[in-house]
């Protein structure tokens, strides 16, 4: 019995350690400018990680001090959390499976269209109420200002691999035919009918293309890239948690079997 409890304690401690990458992924998302403006995924990830930490701690205490009801809470709670984590990883994959950039003529960076992304993601940015809040948050960041510090010549900018958010929000669409002055200052559109975003562009640093669909698409492309990275962490952690949980279940079953044999021997003698 003591050996099995020690195994369960070690397994619970391993589960506690595995909660750290999950919490870390949520904190990393919260620190990214686009995710901090949208506020969709980071808190569910952080909360799930904290719950796994607390349940694993309960299992460790239950095994170390031999408290059966805590072990049962650990096994039931961890099973529920593993299922929730699996659902979250699948959900992230499904909503980010669509949406990719398009090459623009004589440009190294990609441009993005809102219709390319999943319906669920588009709904997060299409309503005026939600986008007004997100737009105000994006304006307060240095996302576009950084471009002016890094690129002074047109060709250098055209050859740059800028982020999707910068591509969508900080410059007009290439097909509009604007002439480059600096990354956030463009003049003389040739074809304003090419895209509705051509009319929405404004050289005012507080406006730029923050009202454009291309900005919404760039934001979603940024989110997709970051969510995919976080999803890889969650998948690896999920697999490890399943292995740890399976070993813990076997150890708990062995502990119960040892206890039954011990009671049987005591009754027999």
mmCIF file of C-alpha atoms in Angstrom:
data_model
loop_
_atom_site.group_PDB
_atom_site.id
_atom_site.type_symbol
_atom_site.label_atom_id
_atom_site.label_comp_id
_atom_site.label_asym_id
_atom_site.label_seq_id
_atom_site.Cartn_x
_atom_site.Cartn_y
_atom_site.Cartn_z
ATOM 1 C CA UNK A 1 0.000 0.000 0.000
ATOM 2 C CA UNK A 2 2.783 2.443 0.950
ATOM 3 C CA UNK A 3 4.620 1.806 -2.329
ATOM 4 C CA UNK A 4 1.477 2.437 -4.385
ATOM 5 C CA UNK A 5 0.765 5.634 -2.478
ATOM 6 C CA UNK A 6 4.305 6.825 -3.120
ATOM 7 C CA UNK A 7 3.809 6.153 -6.823
ATOM 8 C CA UNK A 8 0.534 8.113 -6.822
ATOM 9 C CA UNK A 9 2.240 10.974 -4.963
ATOM 10 C CA UNK A 10 5.033 11.033 -7.570
ATOM 11 C CA UNK A 11 2.483 10.931 -10.402
ATOM 12 C CA UNK A 12 0.477 13.764 -8.844
ATOM 13 C CA UNK A 13 3.652 15.822 -8.511
ATOM 14 C CA UNK A 14 4.391 15.188 -12.191
ATOM 15 C CA UNK A 15 0.883 16.392 -13.044
ATOM 16 C CA UNK A 16 1.574 19.554 -11.031
ATOM 17 C CA UNK A 17 4.689 20.154 -13.115
ATOM 18 C CA UNK A 18 2.723 19.563 -16.327
ATOM 19 C CA UNK A 19 0.320 22.351 -15.380
ATOM 20 C CA UNK A 20 3.185 24.850 -15.673
ATOM 21 C CA UNK A 21 3.448 24.750 -19.523
ATOM 22 C CA UNK A 22 -0.322 25.257 -19.769
ATOM 23 C CA UNK A 23 -0.288 28.256 -17.441
ATOM 24 C CA UNK A 24 2.820 29.546 -19.216
ATOM 25 C CA UNK A 25 1.109 29.296 -22.613
ATOM 26 C CA UNK A 26 -1.822 31.333 -21.299
ATOM 27 C CA UNK A 27 0.469 33.998 -19.823
ATOM 28 C CA UNK A 28 2.438 34.181 -23.100
ATOM 29 C CA UNK A 29 -0.794 34.724 -25.043
ATOM 30 C CA UNK A 30 -1.894 37.411 -22.582
ATOM 31 C CA UNK A 31 1.350 39.316 -23.166
ATOM 32 C CA UNK A 32 1.008 39.351 -26.955
ATOM 33 C CA UNK A 33 -0.458 42.719 -28.098
ATOM 34 C CA UNK A 34 -3.155 41.236 -30.327
ATOM 35 C CA UNK A 35 -4.310 38.611 -27.822
ATOM 36 C CA UNK A 36 -4.330 41.171 -25.022
ATOM 37 C CA UNK A 37 -6.729 43.248 -27.149
ATOM 38 C CA UNK A 38 -9.045 40.401 -28.138
ATOM 39 C CA UNK A 39 -9.027 38.514 -24.795
ATOM 40 C CA UNK A 40 -10.481 35.211 -25.962
ATOM 41 C CA UNK A 41 -8.135 32.289 -25.382
ATOM 42 C CA UNK A 42 -5.631 33.256 -22.700
ATOM 43 C CA UNK A 43 -7.941 33.144 -19.698
ATOM 44 C CA UNK A 44 -9.498 29.724 -20.463
ATOM 45 C CA UNK A 45 -5.957 28.338 -20.852
ATOM 46 C CA UNK A 46 -4.705 29.932 -17.624
ATOM 47 C CA UNK A 47 -7.783 28.833 -15.643
ATOM 48 C CA UNK A 48 -7.531 25.284 -16.969
ATOM 49 C CA UNK A 49 -3.860 25.159 -16.029
ATOM 50 C CA UNK A 50 -4.602 26.426 -12.518
ATOM 51 C CA UNK A 51 -7.352 23.832 -12.053
ATOM 52 C CA UNK A 52 -4.986 21.048 -13.140
ATOM 53 C CA UNK A 53 -2.432 22.360 -10.632
ATOM 54 C CA UNK A 54 -4.974 22.384 -7.785
ATOM 55 C CA UNK A 55 -6.380 18.931 -8.565
ATOM 56 C CA UNK A 56 -2.875 17.480 -8.876
ATOM 57 C CA UNK A 57 -1.984 19.068 -5.523
ATOM 58 C CA UNK A 58 -5.043 17.396 -3.979
ATOM 59 C CA UNK A 59 -3.861 14.049 -5.366
ATOM 60 C CA UNK A 60 -0.373 14.609 -3.979
ATOM 61 C CA UNK A 61 -1.712 15.453 -0.505
ATOM 62 C CA UNK A 62 -4.127 12.516 -0.606
ATOM 63 C CA UNK A 63 -1.378 10.070 -1.544
ATOM 64 C CA UNK A 64 1.269 11.441 0.802
ATOM 65 C CA UNK A 65 -0.989 11.546 3.859
ATOM 66 C CA UNK A 66 -3.112 8.581 2.725
ATOM 67 C CA UNK A 67 -6.475 10.344 2.430
ATOM 68 C CA UNK A 68 -8.631 8.135 0.159
ATOM 69 C CA UNK A 69 -11.348 10.707 -0.599
ATOM 70 C CA UNK A 70 -8.755 13.197 -1.870
ATOM 71 C CA UNK A 71 -7.373 10.527 -4.200
ATOM 72 C CA UNK A 72 -10.860 9.911 -5.557
ATOM 73 C CA UNK A 73 -11.313 13.663 -6.117
ATOM 74 C CA UNK A 74 -7.964 13.690 -7.920
ATOM 75 C CA UNK A 75 -8.883 10.818 -10.238
ATOM 76 C CA UNK A 76 -12.347 12.161 -11.096
ATOM 77 C CA UNK A 77 -11.249 15.791 -11.344
ATOM 78 C CA UNK A 78 -8.188 15.035 -13.463
ATOM 79 C CA UNK A 79 -10.258 12.934 -15.866
ATOM 80 C CA UNK A 80 -12.684 15.841 -16.350
ATOM 81 C CA UNK A 81 -9.836 18.316 -16.850
ATOM 82 C CA UNK A 82 -8.084 16.055 -19.350
ATOM 83 C CA UNK A 83 -11.321 15.848 -21.347
ATOM 84 C CA UNK A 84 -11.678 19.649 -21.207
ATOM 85 C CA UNK A 85 -8.066 20.106 -22.310
ATOM 86 C CA UNK A 86 -8.615 17.703 -25.215
ATOM 87 C CA UNK A 87 -11.738 19.627 -26.251
ATOM 88 C CA UNK A 88 -9.833 22.911 -26.074
ATOM 89 C CA UNK A 89 -6.968 21.649 -28.255
ATOM 90 C CA UNK A 90 -9.435 20.304 -30.833
ATOM 91 C CA UNK A 91 -11.399 23.565 -30.771
ATOM 92 C CA UNK A 92 -8.263 25.666 -31.338
ATOM 93 C CA UNK A 93 -7.284 23.477 -34.288
ATOM 94 C CA UNK A 94 -10.750 23.653 -35.847
ATOM 95 C CA UNK A 95 -11.090 27.459 -35.667
ATOM 96 C CA UNK A 96 -7.550 28.035 -36.982
ATOM 97 C CA UNK A 97 -7.550 25.479 -39.785
ATOM 98 C CA UNK A 98 -8.651 28.143 -42.284
ATOM 99 C CA UNK A 99 -7.057 31.455 -43.200
ATOM 100 C CA UNK A 100 -3.776 32.037 -44.997
ATOM 101 C CA UNK A 101 -2.008 34.973 -46.574
ATOM 102 C CA UNK A 102 -1.958 35.916 -50.241
ATOM 103 C CA UNK A 103 1.092 37.061 -52.173
ATOM 104 C CA UNK A 104 1.023 40.635 -53.418
ATOM 105 C CA UNK A 105 2.914 41.671 -56.598
ATOM 106 C CA UNK A 106 6.553 42.576 -55.884
ATOM 107 C CA UNK A 107 6.053 42.226 -52.139
ATOM 108 C CA UNK A 108 7.714 39.865 -49.646
ATOM 109 C CA UNK A 109 4.955 40.234 -47.070
ATOM 110 C CA UNK A 110 1.537 38.612 -47.360
ATOM 111 C CA UNK A 111 -1.886 40.230 -47.349
ATOM 112 C CA UNK A 112 -5.032 38.786 -45.799
ATOM 113 C CA UNK A 113 -8.767 38.611 -46.510
ATOM 114 C CA UNK A 114 -11.394 38.366 -43.810
ATOM 115 C CA UNK A 115 -13.522 35.818 -45.684
ATOM 116 C CA UNK A 116 -10.673 33.288 -45.594
ATOM 117 C CA UNK A 117 -11.054 32.698 -41.838
ATOM 118 C CA UNK A 118 -13.491 30.540 -39.913
ATOM 119 C CA UNK A 119 -16.951 31.900 -39.159
ATOM 120 C CA UNK A 120 -16.330 31.708 -35.395
ATOM 121 C CA UNK A 121 -13.189 33.858 -35.626
ATOM 122 C CA UNK A 122 -14.843 36.377 -37.944
ATOM 123 C CA UNK A 123 -17.662 36.873 -35.456
ATOM 124 C CA UNK A 124 -15.121 37.950 -32.849
ATOM 125 C CA UNK A 125 -14.201 41.038 -34.906
ATOM 126 C CA UNK A 126 -17.139 41.807 -37.189
ATOM 127 C CA UNK A 127 -19.535 43.461 -34.737
ATOM 128 C CA UNK A 128 -18.929 47.197 -34.390
ATOM 129 C CA UNK A 129 -19.076 47.020 -30.580
ATOM 130 C CA UNK A 130 -16.316 44.412 -30.339
ATOM 131 C CA UNK A 131 -14.155 45.963 -33.028
ATOM 132 C CA UNK A 132 -14.332 49.481 -31.540
ATOM 133 C CA UNK A 133 -12.808 48.134 -28.333
ATOM 134 C CA UNK A 134 -10.166 46.085 -30.182
ATOM 135 C CA UNK A 135 -9.308 48.993 -32.490
ATOM 136 C CA UNK A 136 -8.752 51.342 -29.542
ATOM 137 C CA UNK A 137 -6.463 48.762 -27.978
ATOM 138 C CA UNK A 138 -4.462 48.293 -31.200
ATOM 139 C CA UNK A 139 -4.015 52.040 -31.599
ATOM 140 C CA UNK A 140 -2.376 52.248 -28.190
ATOM 141 C CA UNK A 141 0.307 49.745 -29.194
ATOM 142 C CA UNK A 142 3.544 50.456 -31.065
ATOM 143 C CA UNK A 143 2.786 47.910 -33.784
ATOM 144 C CA UNK A 144 2.711 50.430 -36.635
ATOM 145 C CA UNK A 145 5.123 52.982 -35.203
ATOM 146 C CA UNK A 146 7.850 50.327 -35.162
ATOM 147 C CA UNK A 147 7.676 50.107 -38.967
ATOM 148 C CA UNK A 148 8.673 53.754 -39.409
ATOM 149 C CA UNK A 149 11.723 53.177 -37.249
ATOM 150 C CA UNK A 150 12.804 50.079 -39.170
ATOM 151 C CA UNK A 151 12.108 50.922 -42.841
ATOM 152 C CA UNK A 152 12.875 54.227 -44.563
ATOM 153 C CA UNK A 153 13.158 53.155 -48.210
ATOM 154 C CA UNK A 154 10.275 51.762 -50.238
ATOM 155 C CA UNK A 155 12.151 48.714 -51.518
ATOM 156 C CA UNK A 156 13.352 47.814 -48.047
ATOM 157 C CA UNK A 157 9.753 47.859 -46.850
ATOM 158 C CA UNK A 158 8.465 45.887 -49.836
ATOM 159 C CA UNK A 159 11.087 43.199 -49.141
ATOM 160 C CA UNK A 160 10.290 43.050 -45.422
ATOM 161 C CA UNK A 161 8.573 40.110 -43.740
ATOM 162 C CA UNK A 162 6.230 42.098 -41.539
ATOM 163 C CA UNK A 163 3.628 40.546 -39.263
ATOM 164 C CA UNK A 164 0.061 39.919 -40.490
ATOM 165 C CA UNK A 165 -1.194 42.596 -38.079
ATOM 166 C CA UNK A 166 1.215 45.167 -39.530
ATOM 167 C CA UNK A 167 0.349 44.130 -43.069
ATOM 168 C CA UNK A 168 -3.380 44.531 -42.493
ATOM 169 C CA UNK A 169 -3.539 47.569 -40.200
ATOM 170 C CA UNK A 170 -0.499 49.755 -40.891
ATOM 171 C CA UNK A 171 -0.653 50.137 -44.680
ATOM 172 C CA UNK A 172 -3.284 50.183 -47.442
ATOM 173 C CA UNK A 173 -3.879 47.084 -49.603
ATOM 174 C CA UNK A 174 -1.359 46.826 -52.445
ATOM 175 C CA UNK A 175 -4.075 46.605 -55.105
ATOM 176 C CA UNK A 176 -5.207 50.154 -54.254
ATOM 177 C CA UNK A 177 -2.038 51.491 -55.875
ATOM 178 C CA UNK A 178 -0.975 53.949 -53.184
ATOM 179 C CA UNK A 179 2.513 55.479 -53.470
ATOM 180 C CA UNK A 180 4.941 54.826 -50.635
ATOM 181 C CA UNK A 181 6.210 57.754 -48.549
ATOM 182 C CA UNK A 182 6.942 55.770 -45.412
ATOM 183 C CA UNK A 183 5.370 52.584 -43.979
ATOM 184 C CA UNK A 184 2.431 54.506 -42.496
ATOM 185 C CA UNK A 185 2.187 57.347 -45.020
ATOM 186 C CA UNK A 186 0.914 56.669 -48.547
ATOM 187 C CA UNK A 187 -0.411 59.023 -51.235
ATOM 188 C CA UNK A 188 -2.152 59.035 -54.606
ATOM 189 C CA UNK A 189 -4.295 55.877 -54.880
ATOM 190 C CA UNK A 190 -4.601 54.650 -58.448
ATOM 191 C CA UNK A 191 -7.532 52.298 -58.083
ATOM 192 C CA UNK A 192 -9.759 53.178 -55.141
ATOM 193 C CA UNK A 193 -12.494 50.893 -56.522
ATOM 194 C CA UNK A 194 -10.323 47.784 -56.177
ATOM 195 C CA UNK A 195 -11.316 47.271 -52.558
ATOM 196 C CA UNK A 196 -13.536 49.050 -50.031
ATOM 197 C CA UNK A 197 -10.476 49.276 -47.782
ATOM 198 C CA UNK A 198 -8.929 51.682 -50.298
ATOM 199 C CA UNK A 199 -11.427 54.325 -49.187
ATOM 200 C CA UNK A 200 -10.921 53.582 -45.494
ATOM 201 C CA UNK A 201 -7.162 54.224 -45.478
ATOM 202 C CA UNK A 202 -6.062 57.410 -43.728
ATOM 203 C CA UNK A 203 -2.541 58.708 -43.087
ATOM 204 C CA UNK A 204 -3.588 59.858 -39.610
ATOM 205 C CA UNK A 205 -1.541 57.641 -37.218
ATOM 206 C CA UNK A 206 -4.694 57.133 -35.145
ATOM 207 C CA UNK A 207 -6.676 55.891 -38.137
ATOM 208 C CA UNK A 208 -4.412 54.253 -40.771
ATOM 209 C CA UNK A 209 -6.263 51.088 -41.796
ATOM 210 C CA UNK A 210 -7.653 50.223 -38.348
ATOM 211 C CA UNK A 211 -11.179 50.377 -39.786
ATOM 212 C CA UNK A 212 -10.296 48.122 -42.733
ATOM 213 C CA UNK A 213 -11.366 44.518 -43.189
ATOM 214 C CA UNK A 214 -7.717 43.829 -43.975
ATOM 215 C CA UNK A 215 -6.860 44.907 -40.408
ATOM 216 C CA UNK A 216 -9.418 42.498 -38.989
ATOM 217 C CA UNK A 217 -8.007 39.763 -41.229
ATOM 218 C CA UNK A 218 -4.432 40.590 -40.195
ATOM 219 C CA UNK A 219 -5.433 40.417 -36.550
ATOM 220 C CA UNK A 220 -7.032 36.995 -37.065
ATOM 221 C CA UNK A 221 -3.942 35.794 -38.946
ATOM 222 C CA UNK A 222 -1.784 36.887 -36.002
ATOM 223 C CA UNK A 223 -4.131 35.127 -33.593
ATOM 224 C CA UNK A 224 -4.062 31.993 -35.717
ATOM 225 C CA UNK A 225 -0.259 31.884 -35.715
ATOM 226 C CA UNK A 226 -0.019 32.380 -31.954
ATOM 227 C CA UNK A 227 -2.896 30.020 -31.125
ATOM 228 C CA UNK A 228 -1.303 27.288 -33.227
ATOM 229 C CA UNK A 229 1.940 27.636 -31.257
ATOM 230 C CA UNK A 230 0.026 27.488 -27.981
ATOM 231 C CA UNK A 231 -1.942 24.494 -29.267
ATOM 232 C CA UNK A 232 1.275 22.541 -29.847
ATOM 233 C CA UNK A 233 2.203 23.091 -26.194
ATOM 234 C CA UNK A 234 -1.273 22.007 -25.087
ATOM 235 C CA UNK A 235 -1.209 18.855 -27.229
ATOM 236 C CA UNK A 236 2.189 17.746 -25.916
ATOM 237 C CA UNK A 237 1.071 18.431 -22.344
ATOM 238 C CA UNK A 238 -2.212 16.596 -22.955
ATOM 239 C CA UNK A 239 -0.409 13.455 -24.124
ATOM 240 C CA UNK A 240 1.894 13.595 -21.100
ATOM 241 C CA UNK A 241 -1.061 14.096 -18.748
ATOM 242 C CA UNK A 242 -2.889 11.103 -20.225
ATOM 243 C CA UNK A 243 0.186 8.927 -19.652
ATOM 244 C CA UNK A 244 0.607 10.222 -16.108
ATOM 245 C CA UNK A 245 -3.089 9.758 -15.354
ATOM 246 C CA UNK A 246 -3.070 6.191 -16.685
ATOM 247 C CA UNK A 247 -0.124 5.292 -14.455
ATOM 248 C CA UNK A 248 -1.886 6.925 -11.514
ATOM 249 C CA UNK A 249 -5.049 4.888 -12.130
ATOM 250 C CA UNK A 250 -3.029 1.667 -12.215
ATOM 251 C CA UNK A 251 -1.240 2.613 -8.993
ATOM 252 C CA UNK A 252 -4.561 3.450 -7.305
ATOM 253 C CA UNK A 253 -6.048 0.153 -8.412
ATOM 254 C CA UNK A 254 -3.004 -1.713 -7.096
ATOM 255 C CA UNK A 255 -3.283 0.172 -3.805
ATOM 256 C CA UNK A 256 -6.927 -0.874 -3.441
ATOM 257 C CA UNK A 257 -6.045 -4.474 -4.289
ATOM 258 C CA UNK A 258 -3.244 -4.482 -1.701
ATOM 259 C CA UNK A 259 -5.650 -3.080 0.867
ATOM 260 C CA UNK A 260 -8.210 -5.781 0.127
ATOM 261 C CA UNK A 261 -5.565 -8.523 0.511
ATOM 262 C CA UNK A 262 -4.377 -6.962 3.744
ATOM 263 C CA UNK A 263 -7.886 -6.921 5.170
ATOM 264 C CA UNK A 264 -8.495 -10.472 3.970
ATOM 265 C CA UNK A 265 -5.336 -11.706 5.709
ATOM 266 C CA UNK A 266 -6.236 -9.889 8.894
ATOM 267 C CA UNK A 267 -9.683 -11.477 8.864
ATOM 268 C CA UNK A 268 -8.266 -14.915 8.033
ATOM 269 C CA UNK A 269 -5.705 -14.816 10.813
#
